[in-house]
XYZ file of C-alpha atoms in Angstrom:
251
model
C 257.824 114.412 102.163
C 259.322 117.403 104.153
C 258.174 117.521 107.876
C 258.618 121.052 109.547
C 257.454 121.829 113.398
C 258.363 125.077 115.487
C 259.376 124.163 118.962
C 258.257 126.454 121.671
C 258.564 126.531 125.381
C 256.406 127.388 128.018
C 259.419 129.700 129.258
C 263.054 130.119 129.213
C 264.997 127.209 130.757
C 262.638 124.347 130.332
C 265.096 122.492 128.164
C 263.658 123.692 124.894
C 266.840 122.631 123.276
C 267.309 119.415 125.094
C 264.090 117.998 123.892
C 264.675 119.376 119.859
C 267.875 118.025 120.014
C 266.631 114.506 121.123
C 263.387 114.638 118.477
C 266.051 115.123 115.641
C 267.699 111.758 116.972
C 264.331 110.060 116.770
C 264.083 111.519 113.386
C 267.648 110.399 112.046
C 266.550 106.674 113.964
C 263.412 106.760 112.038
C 265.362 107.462 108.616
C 265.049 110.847 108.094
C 266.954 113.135 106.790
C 267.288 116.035 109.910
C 267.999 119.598 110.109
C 267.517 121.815 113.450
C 267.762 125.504 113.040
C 267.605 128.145 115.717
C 267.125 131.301 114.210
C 267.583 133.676 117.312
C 269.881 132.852 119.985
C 271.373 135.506 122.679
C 274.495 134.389 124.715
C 276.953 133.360 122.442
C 280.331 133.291 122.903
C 283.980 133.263 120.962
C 285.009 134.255 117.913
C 282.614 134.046 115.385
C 280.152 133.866 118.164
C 278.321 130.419 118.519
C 275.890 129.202 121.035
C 275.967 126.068 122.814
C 271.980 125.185 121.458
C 272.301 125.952 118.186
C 275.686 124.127 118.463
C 273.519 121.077 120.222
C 270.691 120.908 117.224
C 273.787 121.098 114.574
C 275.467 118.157 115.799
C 272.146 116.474 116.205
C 271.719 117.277 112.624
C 272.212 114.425 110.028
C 272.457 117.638 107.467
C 275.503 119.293 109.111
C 275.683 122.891 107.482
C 278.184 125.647 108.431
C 276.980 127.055 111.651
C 275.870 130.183 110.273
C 272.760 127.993 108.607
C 272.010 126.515 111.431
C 272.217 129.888 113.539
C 271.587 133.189 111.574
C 271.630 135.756 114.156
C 273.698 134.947 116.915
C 274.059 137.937 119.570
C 276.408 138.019 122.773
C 274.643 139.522 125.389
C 272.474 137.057 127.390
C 269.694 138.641 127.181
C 266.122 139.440 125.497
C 267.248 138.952 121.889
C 265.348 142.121 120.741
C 267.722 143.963 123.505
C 270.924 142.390 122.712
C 270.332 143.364 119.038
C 270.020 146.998 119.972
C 272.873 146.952 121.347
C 274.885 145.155 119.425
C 273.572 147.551 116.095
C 272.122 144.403 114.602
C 268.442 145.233 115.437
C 267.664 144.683 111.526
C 268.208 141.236 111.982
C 265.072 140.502 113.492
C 262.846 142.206 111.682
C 260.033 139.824 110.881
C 260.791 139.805 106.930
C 263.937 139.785 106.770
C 264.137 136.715 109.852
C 261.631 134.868 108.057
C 263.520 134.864 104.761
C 266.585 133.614 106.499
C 264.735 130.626 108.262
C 263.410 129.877 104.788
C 266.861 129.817 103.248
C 268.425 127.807 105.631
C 265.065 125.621 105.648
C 266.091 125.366 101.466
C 269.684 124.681 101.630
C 268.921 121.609 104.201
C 267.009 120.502 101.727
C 269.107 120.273 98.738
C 272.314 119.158 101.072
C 270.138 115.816 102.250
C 271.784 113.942 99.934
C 269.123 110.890 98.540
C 266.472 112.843 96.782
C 264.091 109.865 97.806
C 264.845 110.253 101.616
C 261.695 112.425 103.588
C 263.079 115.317 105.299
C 262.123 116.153 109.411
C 262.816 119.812 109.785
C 263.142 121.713 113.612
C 262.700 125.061 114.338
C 263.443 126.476 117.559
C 262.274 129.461 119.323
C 264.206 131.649 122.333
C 262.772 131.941 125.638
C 259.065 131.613 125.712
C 255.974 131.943 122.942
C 255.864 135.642 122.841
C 259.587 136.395 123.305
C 259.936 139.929 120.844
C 261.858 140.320 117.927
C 261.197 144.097 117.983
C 258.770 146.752 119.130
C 256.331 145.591 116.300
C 256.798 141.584 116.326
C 257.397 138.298 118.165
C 258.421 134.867 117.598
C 255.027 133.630 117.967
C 254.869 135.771 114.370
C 257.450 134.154 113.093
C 255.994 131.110 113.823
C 252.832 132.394 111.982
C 255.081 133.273 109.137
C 257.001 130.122 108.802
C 253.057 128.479 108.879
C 254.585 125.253 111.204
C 252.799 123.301 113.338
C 254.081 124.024 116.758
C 255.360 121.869 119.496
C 255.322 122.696 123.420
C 258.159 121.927 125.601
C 256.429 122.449 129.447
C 258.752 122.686 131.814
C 257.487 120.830 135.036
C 257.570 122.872 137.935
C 255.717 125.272 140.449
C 253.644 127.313 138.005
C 253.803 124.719 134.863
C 250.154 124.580 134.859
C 249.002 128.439 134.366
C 252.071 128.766 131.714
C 251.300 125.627 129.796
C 247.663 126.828 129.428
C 248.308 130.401 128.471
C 250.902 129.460 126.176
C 248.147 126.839 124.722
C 245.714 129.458 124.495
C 247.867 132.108 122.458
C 249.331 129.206 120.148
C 246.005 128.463 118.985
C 244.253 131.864 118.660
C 246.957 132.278 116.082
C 245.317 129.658 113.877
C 248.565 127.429 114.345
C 248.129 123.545 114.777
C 249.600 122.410 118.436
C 251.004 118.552 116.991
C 252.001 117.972 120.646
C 253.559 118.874 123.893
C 256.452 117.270 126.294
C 256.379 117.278 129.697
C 260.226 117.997 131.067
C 260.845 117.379 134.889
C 263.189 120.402 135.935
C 263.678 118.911 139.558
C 264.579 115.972 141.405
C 262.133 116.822 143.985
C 259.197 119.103 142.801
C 256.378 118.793 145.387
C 252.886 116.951 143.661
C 254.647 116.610 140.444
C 252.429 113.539 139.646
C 249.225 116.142 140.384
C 250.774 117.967 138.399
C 251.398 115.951 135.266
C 247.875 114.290 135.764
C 246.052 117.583 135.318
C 248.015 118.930 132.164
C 247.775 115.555 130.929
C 243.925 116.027 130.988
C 243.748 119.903 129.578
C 246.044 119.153 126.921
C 243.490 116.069 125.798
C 240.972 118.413 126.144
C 242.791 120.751 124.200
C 243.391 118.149 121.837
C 247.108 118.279 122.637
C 248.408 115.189 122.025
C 251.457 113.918 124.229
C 254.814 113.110 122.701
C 256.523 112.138 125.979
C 257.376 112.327 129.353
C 261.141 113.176 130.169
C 262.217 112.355 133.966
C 264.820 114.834 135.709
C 268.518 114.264 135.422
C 271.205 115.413 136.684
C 273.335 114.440 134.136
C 271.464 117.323 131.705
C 272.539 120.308 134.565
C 275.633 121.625 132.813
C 276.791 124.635 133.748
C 277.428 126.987 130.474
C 281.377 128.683 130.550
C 281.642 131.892 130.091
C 284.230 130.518 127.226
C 283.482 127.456 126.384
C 280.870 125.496 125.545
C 279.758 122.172 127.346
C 277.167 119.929 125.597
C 274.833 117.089 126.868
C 277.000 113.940 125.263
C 275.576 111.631 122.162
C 274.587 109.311 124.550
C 272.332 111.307 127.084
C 270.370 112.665 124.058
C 269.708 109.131 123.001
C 268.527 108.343 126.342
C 266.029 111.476 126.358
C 265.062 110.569 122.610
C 263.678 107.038 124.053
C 261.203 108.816 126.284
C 259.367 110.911 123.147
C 257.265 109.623 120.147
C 257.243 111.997 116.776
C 254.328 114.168 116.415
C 252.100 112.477 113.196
């Protein structure tokens, strides 16, 4: 059986990466056999250019592929990916086809590299920035997502506005025709005024949306790492295990 979900946040910074990262070590505890890709990913640094959350789902991969399968476009400039491209004379990468295709043969290659034919593969995809982040003037990753045909899942990032973006970003997920298997709630702050308000209302629309909830994830500090402009600092084994015990998989 071969388990594929796009993982989408609500915006950039909401620790996207954090929580894919963690649902591949839930995976690989459950017996799976795990791959993470992130297709896009802007701010990468050194030579060949990597970045720190593709780096993140790679190591959290129990299929451990070069990098370049595990990140097929990876731009420099920290910025809208569709910009960066432009600039950096790469703007045919993300063109919906050719994107797609590359998603689908790293997807493949995972697949045949998992070692025990008889083991069930749990496969991540992760999107950049928010749900309708562009890939170009003609498509965004919300298409891609469309393209791929994976059930998405919604990383909300608790804080002041977390309610309006979780809802729109609800809305446009499913008047794509694309199957929501469930959203996390990730605090961003130590100290976020009515956060239980909050959580108790999107708790509610999601059920009414039929959003089921895969977990709650508390703040901490131990997750704010400051990125280098030359080096790369990841969350250790050991914090993603702890974030990992907070989330369920999606059925």
């Amino acid at each position: 059986m071969i388990y594929r979900f796009f993982v989408a946040g609500t915006d950039t910074g909401v620790g996207k990466t954090l929580i894919s990262s963690a649902l591949l070590c839930k995976a690989g505890q459950q017996g799976y056999a795990t791959f993470g890709l992130k297709p896009v990913a802007a701010g990468c640094i050194g030579e060949p250019p990597t970045n720190r959350d593709a780096l993140l789902l790679q190591r959290h991969s129990s299929v451990q592929l070069d990098y370049d399968w595990h990140n097929p476009v990876a731009l420099r400039a920290a910025i809208a990916p569709h910009i960066a491209a432009e600039q950096e004379g790469c703007a045919q990468s993300l063109q919906l086809p050719s994107l797609t295709e590359r998603c689908e043969n790293s997807l493949t290659k995972a697949l045949e590299t998992r070692g025990e034919p008889g083991v069930d593969s749990w496969q991540l995809v992760e999107g950049a920035g928010g749900w309708m982040v562009p890939l170009n003037h003609q498509h965004t990753l919300a298409d891609l997502a469309l393209s791929l045909g994976t059930p998405v899942i919604l990383v909300v990032g608790i804080r002041l506005g977390c309610i309006n973006h979780a809802l729109l970003s609800v809305q446009a997920i499913q008047s794509r025709g694309l199957k929501i298997a469930g959203w996390v709630a990730n605090s961003l702050s130590p100290d976020m005024e009515a956060e239980k308000n909050n959580l108790e209302f999107l708790t509610q629309a999601m059920q009414n949306a039929r959003v089921p909830l895969l977990g709650r994830v508390p703040y901490n500090p131990d997750l704010d790492i400051e990125e280098s402009d030359t080096e790369h600092f990841l969350p250790t084994p050991a914090d993603i295990e702890r974030v990992a015990e907070f989330l369920t998989l999606p059925n």
